[in-house]
Coordinates of N, CA, C and O in Angstrom, one line a residue:
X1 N -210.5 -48.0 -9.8 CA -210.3 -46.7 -10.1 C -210.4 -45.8 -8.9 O -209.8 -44.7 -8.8
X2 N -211.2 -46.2 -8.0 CA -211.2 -45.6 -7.2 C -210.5 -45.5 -5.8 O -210.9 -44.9 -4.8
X3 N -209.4 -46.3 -6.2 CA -208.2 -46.9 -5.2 C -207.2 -45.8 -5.7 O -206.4 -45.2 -5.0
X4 N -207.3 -45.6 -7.0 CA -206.2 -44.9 -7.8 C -206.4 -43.7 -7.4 O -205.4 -43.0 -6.9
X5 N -207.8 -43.1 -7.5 CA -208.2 -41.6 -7.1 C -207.5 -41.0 -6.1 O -206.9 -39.9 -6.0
X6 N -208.1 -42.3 -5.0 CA -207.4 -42.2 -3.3 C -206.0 -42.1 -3.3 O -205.5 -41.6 -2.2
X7 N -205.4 -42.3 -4.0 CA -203.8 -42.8 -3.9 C -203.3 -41.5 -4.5 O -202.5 -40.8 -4.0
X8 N -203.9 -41.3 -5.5 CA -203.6 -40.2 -6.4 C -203.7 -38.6 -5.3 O -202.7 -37.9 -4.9
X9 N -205.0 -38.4 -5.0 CA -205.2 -37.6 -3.6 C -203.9 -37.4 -2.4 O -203.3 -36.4 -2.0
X10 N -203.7 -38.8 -2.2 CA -202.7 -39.0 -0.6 C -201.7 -38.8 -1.1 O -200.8 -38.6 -0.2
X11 N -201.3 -38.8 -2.4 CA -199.6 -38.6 -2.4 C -199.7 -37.3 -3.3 O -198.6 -36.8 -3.4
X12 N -200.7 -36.5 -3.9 CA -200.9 -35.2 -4.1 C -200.9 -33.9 -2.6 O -200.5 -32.8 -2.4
X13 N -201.7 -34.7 -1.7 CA -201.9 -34.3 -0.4 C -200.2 -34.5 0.5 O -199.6 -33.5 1.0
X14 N -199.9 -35.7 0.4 CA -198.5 -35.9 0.6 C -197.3 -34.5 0.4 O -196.8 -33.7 1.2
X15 N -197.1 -34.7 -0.9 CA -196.3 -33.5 -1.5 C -196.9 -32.5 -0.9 O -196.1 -32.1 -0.1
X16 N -198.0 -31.9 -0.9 CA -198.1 -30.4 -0.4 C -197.8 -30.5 1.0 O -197.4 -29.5 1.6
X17 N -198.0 -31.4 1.4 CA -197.7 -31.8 3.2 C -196.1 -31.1 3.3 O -195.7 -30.0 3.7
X18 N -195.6 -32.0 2.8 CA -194.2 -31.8 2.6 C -193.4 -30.8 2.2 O -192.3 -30.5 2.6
X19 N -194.2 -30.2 1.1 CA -193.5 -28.7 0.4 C -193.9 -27.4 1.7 O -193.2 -26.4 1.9
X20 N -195.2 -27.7 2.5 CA -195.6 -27.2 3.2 C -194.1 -26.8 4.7 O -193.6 -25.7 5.0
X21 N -194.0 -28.1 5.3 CA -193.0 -28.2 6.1 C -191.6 -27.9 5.8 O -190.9 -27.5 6.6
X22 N -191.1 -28.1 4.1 CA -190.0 -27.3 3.8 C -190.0 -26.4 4.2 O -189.2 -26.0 5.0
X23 N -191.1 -25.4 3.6 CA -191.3 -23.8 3.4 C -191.5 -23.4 4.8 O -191.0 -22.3 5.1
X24 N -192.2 -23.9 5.8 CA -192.0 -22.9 7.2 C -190.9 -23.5 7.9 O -190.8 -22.8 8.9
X25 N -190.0 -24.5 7.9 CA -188.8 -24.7 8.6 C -187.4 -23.7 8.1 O -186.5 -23.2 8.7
X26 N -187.7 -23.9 6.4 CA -187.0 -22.7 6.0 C -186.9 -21.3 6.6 O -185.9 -20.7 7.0
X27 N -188.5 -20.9 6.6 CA -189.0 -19.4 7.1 C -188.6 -19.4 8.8 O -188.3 -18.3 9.4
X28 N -188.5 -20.4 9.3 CA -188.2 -20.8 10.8 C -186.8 -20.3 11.1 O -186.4 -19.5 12.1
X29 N -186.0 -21.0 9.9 CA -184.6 -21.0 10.5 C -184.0 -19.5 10.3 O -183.1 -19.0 11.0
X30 N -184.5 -18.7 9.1 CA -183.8 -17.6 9.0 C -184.9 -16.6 9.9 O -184.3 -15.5 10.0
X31 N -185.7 -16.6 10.3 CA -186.3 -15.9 11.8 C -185.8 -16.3 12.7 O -185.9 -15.3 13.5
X32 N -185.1 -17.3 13.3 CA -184.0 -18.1 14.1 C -183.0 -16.8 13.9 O -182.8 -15.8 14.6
X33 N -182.5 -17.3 12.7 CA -180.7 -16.9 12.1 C -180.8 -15.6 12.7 O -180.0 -15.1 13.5
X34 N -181.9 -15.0 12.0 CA -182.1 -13.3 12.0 C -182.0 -12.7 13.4 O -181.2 -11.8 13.6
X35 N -182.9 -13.4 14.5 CA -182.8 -13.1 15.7 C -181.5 -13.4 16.4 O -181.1 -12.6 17.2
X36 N -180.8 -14.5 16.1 CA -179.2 -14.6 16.8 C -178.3 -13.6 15.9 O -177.1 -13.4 16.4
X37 N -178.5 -13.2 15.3 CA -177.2 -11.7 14.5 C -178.1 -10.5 15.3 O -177.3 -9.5 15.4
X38 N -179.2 -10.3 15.7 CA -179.9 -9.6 16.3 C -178.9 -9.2 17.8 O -178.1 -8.2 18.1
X39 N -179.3 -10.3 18.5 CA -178.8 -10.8 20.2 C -177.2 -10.1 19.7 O -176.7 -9.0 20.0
X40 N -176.5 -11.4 18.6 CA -175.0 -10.9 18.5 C -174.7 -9.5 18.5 O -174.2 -8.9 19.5
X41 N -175.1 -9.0 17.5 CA -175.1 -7.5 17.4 C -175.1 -6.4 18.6 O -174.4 -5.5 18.8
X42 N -176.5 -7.0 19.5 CA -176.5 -6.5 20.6 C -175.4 -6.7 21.7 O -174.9 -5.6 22.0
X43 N -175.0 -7.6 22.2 CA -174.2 -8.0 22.4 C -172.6 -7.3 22.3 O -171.7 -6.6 22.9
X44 N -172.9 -7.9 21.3 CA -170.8 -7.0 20.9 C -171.1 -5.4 21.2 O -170.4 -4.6 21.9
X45 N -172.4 -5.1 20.6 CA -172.4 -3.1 21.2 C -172.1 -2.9 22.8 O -171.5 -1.9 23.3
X46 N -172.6 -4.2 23.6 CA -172.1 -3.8 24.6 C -170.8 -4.4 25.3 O -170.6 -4.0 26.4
X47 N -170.1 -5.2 24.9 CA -169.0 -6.2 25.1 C -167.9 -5.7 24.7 O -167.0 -5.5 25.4
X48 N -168.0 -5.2 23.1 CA -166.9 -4.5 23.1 C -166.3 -3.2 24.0 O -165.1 -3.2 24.6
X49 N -167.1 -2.3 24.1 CA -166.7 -1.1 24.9 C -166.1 -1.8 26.5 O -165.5 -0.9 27.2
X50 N -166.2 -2.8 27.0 CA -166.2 -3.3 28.0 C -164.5 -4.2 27.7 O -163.4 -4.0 28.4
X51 N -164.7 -4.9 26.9 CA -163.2 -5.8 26.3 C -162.0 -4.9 26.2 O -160.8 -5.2 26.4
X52 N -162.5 -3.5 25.6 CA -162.1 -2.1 25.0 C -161.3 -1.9 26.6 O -160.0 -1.8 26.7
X53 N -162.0 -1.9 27.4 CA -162.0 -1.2 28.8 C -160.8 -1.9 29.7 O -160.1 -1.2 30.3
X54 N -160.7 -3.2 29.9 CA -160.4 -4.1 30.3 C -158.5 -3.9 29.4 O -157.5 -3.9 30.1
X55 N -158.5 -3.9 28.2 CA -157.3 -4.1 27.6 C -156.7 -2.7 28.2 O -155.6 -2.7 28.8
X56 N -157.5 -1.6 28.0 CA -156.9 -0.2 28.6 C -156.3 -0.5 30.2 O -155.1 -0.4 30.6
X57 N -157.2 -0.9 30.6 CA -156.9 -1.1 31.9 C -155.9 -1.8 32.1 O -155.1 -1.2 32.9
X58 N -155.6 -3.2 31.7 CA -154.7 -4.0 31.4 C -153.5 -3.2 31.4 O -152.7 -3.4 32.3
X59 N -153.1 -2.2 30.3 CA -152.1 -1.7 29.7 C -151.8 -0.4 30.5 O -150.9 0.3 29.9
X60 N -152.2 0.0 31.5 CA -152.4 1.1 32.5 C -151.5 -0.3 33.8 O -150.4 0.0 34.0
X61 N -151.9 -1.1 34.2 CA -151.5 -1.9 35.0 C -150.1 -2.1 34.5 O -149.2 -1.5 35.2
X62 N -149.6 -2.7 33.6 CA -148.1 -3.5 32.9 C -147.4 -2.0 32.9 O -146.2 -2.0 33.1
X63 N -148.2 -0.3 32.7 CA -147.4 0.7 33.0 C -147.2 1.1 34.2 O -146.3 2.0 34.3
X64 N -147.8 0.8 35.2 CA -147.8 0.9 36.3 C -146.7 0.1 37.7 O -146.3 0.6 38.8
X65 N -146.6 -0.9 37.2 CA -145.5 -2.2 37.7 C -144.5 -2.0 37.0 O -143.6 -2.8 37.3
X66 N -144.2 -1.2 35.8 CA -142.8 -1.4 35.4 C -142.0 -0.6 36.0 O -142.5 0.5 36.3
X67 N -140.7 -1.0 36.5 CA -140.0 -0.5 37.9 C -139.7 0.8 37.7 O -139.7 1.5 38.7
X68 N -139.5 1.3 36.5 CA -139.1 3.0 36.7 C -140.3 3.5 37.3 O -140.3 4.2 38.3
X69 N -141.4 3.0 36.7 CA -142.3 3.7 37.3 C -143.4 3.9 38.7 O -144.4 4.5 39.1
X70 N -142.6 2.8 38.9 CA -143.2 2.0 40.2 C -141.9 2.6 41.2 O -142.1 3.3 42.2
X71 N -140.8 2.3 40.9 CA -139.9 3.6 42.0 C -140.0 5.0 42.1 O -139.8 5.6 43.1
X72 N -140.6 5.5 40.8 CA -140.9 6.9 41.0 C -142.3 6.9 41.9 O -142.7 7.6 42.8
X73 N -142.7 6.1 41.4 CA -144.3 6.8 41.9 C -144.1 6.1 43.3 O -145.0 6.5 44.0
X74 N -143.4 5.2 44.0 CA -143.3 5.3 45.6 C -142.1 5.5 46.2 O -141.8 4.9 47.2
X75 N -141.2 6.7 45.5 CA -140.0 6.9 46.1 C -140.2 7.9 47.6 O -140.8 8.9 47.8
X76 N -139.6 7.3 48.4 CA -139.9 7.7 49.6 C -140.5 7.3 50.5 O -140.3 7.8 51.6
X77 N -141.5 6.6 50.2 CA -142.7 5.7 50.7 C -141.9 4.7 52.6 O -142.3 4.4 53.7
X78 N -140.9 4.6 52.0 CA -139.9 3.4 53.0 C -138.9 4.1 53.2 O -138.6 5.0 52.4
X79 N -137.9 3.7 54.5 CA -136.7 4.0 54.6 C -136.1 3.2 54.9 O -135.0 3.8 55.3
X80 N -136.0 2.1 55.0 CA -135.0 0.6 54.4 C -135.4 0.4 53.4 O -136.2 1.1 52.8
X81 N -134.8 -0.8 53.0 CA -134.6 -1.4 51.7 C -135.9 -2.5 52.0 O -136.9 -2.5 51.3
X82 N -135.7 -3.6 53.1 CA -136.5 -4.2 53.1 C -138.0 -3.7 53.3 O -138.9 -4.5 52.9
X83 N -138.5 -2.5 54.0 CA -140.2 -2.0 54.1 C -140.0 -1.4 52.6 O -141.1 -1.4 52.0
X84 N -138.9 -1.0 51.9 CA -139.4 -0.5 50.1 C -140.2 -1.6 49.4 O -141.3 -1.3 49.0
X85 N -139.6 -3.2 49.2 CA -139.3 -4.0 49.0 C -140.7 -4.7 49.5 O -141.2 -5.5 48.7
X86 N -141.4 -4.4 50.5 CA -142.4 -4.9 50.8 C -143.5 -4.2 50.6 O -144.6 -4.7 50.7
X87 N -143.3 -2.3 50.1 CA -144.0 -1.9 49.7 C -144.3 -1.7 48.2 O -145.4 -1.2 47.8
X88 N -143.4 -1.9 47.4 CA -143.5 -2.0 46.7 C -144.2 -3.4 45.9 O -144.9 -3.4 44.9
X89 N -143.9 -4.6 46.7 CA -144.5 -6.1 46.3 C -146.1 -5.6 46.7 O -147.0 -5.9 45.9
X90 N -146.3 -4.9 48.1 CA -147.6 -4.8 47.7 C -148.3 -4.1 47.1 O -149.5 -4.4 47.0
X91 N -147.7 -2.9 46.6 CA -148.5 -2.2 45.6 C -148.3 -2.9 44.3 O -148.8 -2.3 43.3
X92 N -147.6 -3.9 44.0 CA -147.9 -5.1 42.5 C -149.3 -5.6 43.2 O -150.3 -5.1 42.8
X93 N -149.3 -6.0 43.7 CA -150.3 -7.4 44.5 C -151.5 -6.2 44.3 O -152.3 -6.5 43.5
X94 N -151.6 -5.1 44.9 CA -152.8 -4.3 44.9 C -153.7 -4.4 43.6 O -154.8 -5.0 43.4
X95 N -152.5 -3.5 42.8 CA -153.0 -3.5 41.4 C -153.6 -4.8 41.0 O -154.8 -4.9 41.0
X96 N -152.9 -5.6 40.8 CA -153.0 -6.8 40.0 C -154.5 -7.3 41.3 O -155.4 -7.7 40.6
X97 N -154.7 -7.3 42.0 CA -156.2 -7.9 42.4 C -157.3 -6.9 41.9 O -158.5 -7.1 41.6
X98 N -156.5 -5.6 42.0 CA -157.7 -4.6 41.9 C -158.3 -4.8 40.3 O -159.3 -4.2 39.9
X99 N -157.7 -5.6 39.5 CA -157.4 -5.7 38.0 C -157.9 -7.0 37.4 O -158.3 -7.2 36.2
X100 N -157.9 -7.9 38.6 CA -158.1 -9.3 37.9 C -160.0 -9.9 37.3 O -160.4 -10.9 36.8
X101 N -160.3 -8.9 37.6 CA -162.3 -9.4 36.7 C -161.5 -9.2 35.3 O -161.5 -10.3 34.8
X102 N -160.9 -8.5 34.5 CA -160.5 -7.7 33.5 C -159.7 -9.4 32.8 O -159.5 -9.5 31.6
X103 N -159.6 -10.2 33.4 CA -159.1 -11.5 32.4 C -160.4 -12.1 31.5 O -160.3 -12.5 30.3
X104 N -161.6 -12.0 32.2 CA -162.6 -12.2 31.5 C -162.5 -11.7 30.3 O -162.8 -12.6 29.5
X105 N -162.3 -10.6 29.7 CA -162.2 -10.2 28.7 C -161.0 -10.2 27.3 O -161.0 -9.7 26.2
X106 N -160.4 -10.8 27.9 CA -159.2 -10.8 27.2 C -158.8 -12.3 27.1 O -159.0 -13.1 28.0
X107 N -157.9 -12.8 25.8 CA -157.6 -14.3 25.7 C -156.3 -14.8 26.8 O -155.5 -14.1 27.4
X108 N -156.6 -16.2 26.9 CA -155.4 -17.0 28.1 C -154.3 -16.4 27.6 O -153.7 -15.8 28.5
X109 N -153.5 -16.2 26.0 CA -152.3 -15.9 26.2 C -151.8 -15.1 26.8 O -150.8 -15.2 27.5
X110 N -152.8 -13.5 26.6 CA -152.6 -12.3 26.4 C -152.7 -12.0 28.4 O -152.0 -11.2 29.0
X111 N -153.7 -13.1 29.1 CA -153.8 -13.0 30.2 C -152.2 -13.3 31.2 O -151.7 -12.7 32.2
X112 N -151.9 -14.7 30.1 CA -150.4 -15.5 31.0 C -149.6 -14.5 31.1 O -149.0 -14.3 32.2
X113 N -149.4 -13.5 29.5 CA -148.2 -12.9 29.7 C -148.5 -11.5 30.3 O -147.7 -10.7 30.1
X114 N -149.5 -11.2 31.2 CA -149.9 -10.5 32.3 C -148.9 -10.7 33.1 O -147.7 -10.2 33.4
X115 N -150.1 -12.0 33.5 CA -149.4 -12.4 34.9 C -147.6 -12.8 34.6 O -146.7 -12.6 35.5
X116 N -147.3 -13.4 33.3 CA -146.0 -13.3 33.7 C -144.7 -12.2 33.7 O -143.6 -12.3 34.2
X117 N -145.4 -11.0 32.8 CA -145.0 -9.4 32.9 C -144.7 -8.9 34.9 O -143.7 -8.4 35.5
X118 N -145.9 -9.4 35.2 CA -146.1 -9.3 36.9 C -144.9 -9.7 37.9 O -144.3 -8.9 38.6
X119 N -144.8 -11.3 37.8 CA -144.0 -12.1 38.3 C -142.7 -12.0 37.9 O -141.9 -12.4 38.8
X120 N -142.2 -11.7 36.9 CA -141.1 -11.1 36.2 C -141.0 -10.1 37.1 O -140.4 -10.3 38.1
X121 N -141.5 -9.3 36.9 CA -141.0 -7.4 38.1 C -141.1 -8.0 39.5 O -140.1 -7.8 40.2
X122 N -141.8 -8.6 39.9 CA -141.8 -9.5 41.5 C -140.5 -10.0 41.7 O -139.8 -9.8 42.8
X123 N -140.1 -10.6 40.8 CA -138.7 -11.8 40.8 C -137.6 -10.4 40.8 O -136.6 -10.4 41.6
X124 N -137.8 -9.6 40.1 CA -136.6 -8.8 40.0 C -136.5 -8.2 40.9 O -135.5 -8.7 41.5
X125 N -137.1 -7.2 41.5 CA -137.7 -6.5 42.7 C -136.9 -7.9 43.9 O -135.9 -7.4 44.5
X126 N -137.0 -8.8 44.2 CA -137.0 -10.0 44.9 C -135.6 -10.1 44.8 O -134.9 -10.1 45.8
X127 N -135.0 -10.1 43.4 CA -133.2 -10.4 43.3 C -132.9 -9.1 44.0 O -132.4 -8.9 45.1
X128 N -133.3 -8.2 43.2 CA -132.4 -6.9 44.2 C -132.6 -6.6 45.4 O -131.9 -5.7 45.9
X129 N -133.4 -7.2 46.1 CA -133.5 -6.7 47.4 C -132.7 -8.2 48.8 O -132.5 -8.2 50.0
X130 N -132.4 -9.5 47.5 CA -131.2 -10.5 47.6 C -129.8 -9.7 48.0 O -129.1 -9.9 49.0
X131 N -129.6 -8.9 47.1 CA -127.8 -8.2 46.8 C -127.7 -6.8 48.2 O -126.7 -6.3 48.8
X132 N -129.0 -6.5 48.3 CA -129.0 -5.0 49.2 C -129.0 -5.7 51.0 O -129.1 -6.9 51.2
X133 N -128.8 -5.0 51.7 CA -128.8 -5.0 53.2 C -130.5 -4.8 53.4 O -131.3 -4.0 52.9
X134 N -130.8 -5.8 54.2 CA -132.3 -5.5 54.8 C -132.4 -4.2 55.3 O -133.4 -3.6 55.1
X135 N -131.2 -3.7 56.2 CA -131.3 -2.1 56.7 C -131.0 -1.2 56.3 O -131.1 -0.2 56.9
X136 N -130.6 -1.3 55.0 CA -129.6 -0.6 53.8 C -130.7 0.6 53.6 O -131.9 0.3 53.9
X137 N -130.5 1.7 53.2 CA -131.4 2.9 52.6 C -132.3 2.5 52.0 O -132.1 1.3 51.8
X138 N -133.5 3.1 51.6 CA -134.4 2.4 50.4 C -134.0 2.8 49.3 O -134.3 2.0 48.4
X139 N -133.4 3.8 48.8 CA -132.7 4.7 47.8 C -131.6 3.2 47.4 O -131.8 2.8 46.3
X140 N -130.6 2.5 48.1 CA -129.9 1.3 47.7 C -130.4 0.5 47.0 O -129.8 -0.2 46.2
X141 N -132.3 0.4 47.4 CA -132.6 -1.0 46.8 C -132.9 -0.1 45.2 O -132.2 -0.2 44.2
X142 N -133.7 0.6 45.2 CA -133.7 1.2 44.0 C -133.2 1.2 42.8 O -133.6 1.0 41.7
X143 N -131.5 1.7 43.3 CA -130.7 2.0 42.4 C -130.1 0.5 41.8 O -129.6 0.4 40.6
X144 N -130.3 -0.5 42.7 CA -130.0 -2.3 42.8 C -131.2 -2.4 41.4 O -130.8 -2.6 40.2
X145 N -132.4 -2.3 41.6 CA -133.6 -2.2 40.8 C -133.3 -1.9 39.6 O -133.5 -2.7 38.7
X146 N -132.7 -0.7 39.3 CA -132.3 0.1 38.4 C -131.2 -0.5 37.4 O -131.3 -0.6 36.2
X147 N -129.9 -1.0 38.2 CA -129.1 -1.3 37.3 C -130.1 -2.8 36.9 O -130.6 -2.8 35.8
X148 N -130.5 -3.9 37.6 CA -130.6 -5.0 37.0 C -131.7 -4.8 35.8 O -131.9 -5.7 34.9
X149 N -132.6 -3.5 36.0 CA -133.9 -3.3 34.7 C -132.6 -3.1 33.4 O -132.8 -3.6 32.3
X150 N -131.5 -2.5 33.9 CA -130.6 -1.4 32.8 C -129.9 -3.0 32.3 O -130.0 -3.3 31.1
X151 N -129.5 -3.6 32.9 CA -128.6 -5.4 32.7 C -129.9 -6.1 31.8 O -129.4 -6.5 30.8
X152 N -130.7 -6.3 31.9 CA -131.7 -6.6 31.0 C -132.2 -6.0 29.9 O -132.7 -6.8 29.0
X153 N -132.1 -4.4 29.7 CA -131.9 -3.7 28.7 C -133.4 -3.9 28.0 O -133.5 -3.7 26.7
X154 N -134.3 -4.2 28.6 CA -136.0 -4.4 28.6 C -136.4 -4.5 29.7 O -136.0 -5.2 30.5
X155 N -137.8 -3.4 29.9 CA -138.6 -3.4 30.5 C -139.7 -4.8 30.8 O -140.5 -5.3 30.0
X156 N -139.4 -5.2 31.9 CA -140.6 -6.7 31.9 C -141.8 -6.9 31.7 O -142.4 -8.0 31.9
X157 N -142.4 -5.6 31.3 CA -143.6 -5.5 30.2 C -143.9 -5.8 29.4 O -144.9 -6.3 28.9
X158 N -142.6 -5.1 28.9 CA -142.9 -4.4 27.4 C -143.1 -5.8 26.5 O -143.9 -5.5 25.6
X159 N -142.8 -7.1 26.4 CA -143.7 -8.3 25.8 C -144.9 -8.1 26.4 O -145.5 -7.5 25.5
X160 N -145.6 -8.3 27.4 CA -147.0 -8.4 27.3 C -147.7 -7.2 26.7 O -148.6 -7.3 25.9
X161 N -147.3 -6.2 27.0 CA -147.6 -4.9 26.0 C -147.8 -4.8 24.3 O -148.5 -4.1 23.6
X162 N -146.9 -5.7 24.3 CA -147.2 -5.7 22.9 C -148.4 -6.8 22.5 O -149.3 -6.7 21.7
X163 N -148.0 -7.8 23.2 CA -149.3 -8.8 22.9 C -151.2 -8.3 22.9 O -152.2 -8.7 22.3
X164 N -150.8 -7.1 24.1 CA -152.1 -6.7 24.5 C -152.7 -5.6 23.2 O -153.8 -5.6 22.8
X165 N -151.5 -4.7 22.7 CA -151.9 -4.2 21.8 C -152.2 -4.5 20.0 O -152.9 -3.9 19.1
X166 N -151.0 -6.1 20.1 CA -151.4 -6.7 18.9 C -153.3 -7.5 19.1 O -154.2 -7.7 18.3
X167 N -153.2 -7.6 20.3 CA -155.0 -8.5 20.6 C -155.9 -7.0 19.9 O -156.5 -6.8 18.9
X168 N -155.6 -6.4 20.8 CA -156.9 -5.1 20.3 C -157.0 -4.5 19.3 O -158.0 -3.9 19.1
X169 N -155.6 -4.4 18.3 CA -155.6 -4.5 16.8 C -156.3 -5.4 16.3 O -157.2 -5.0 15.6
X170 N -156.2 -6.6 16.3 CA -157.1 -7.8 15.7 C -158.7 -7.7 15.6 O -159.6 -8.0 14.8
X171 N -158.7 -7.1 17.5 CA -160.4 -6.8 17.1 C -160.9 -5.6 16.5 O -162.1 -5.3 16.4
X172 N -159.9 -4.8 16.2 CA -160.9 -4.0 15.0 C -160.0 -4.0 13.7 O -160.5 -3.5 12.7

């Protein structure tokens, strides 16, 4: 009987043992849970405005390198074709280094079709300054610029542009 008692005891003792460790692993995990939507929360308050920042910025860069506006904003800058041609490649190159922490924030797609928005205006910029005279006016390579933007009948942005603004639709 008094084997039974004992037995009776350790597996009464048992169970509360056990109901015991349910109930604070439970209480554990959503004090866990609670504190990581805490952090998250915190977090995104400050990540977003920053991701926010980064896409602007982004979309300030792809308007910036697109050739109308990249001839206007250095017309005169050169008086050959080839120093236009080299200033113009390096004011892409400028921007785009002054720009590149800003992929951190943004996905590989939306990043590639940056960089290939970029390389696209490089390459064109590159063909027309193929067809012009190295010593030619800078005003020649321009206009060279101009018809092949107008022969394409799209701006070499305007895809990543849209990618960048369907991303920042998504996140809100």
């Amino acid at each position: 009987m008094e084997l039974y008692s004992l037995l009776t005891i350790a597996l009464v003792a048992g169970i509360i043992m056990f109901g015991l460790y349910l109930t604070i692993t439970t209480v554990a995990r959503s004090v866990f849970e609670k504190q990581r939507w805490d952090i998250r929360s915190k977090n995104s308050e400050t990540v977003l405005p920053l991701r926010l920042q980064a896409y602007e910025r982004m979309c300030l860069f792809l308007e910036r390198i697109t050739p109308n506006n990249l001839l206007v904003r250095l017309a005169g800058s050169a008086t050959s074709s080839l120093d236009f041609q080299q200033v113009l490649l390096s004011e892409i190159r400028e921007e785009f280094n002054h720009n590149l922490a800003q992929q951190v924030y943004m996905s590989n797609d939306a990043w590639e079709e940056i960089k290939k928005a970029m390389n696209e205006v490089v390459s064109l910029i590159n063909q027309a300054a193929g067809e012009v005279e190295a010593d030619a006016p800078a005003n020649d390579l321009a206009r060279k610029i101009f018809e092949k933007v107008i022969q394409q009948d799209i701006q070499p942005s305007t895809h990543a542009l849209k990618v960048l603004k369907q991303e920042i639709q998504s996140v809100f």
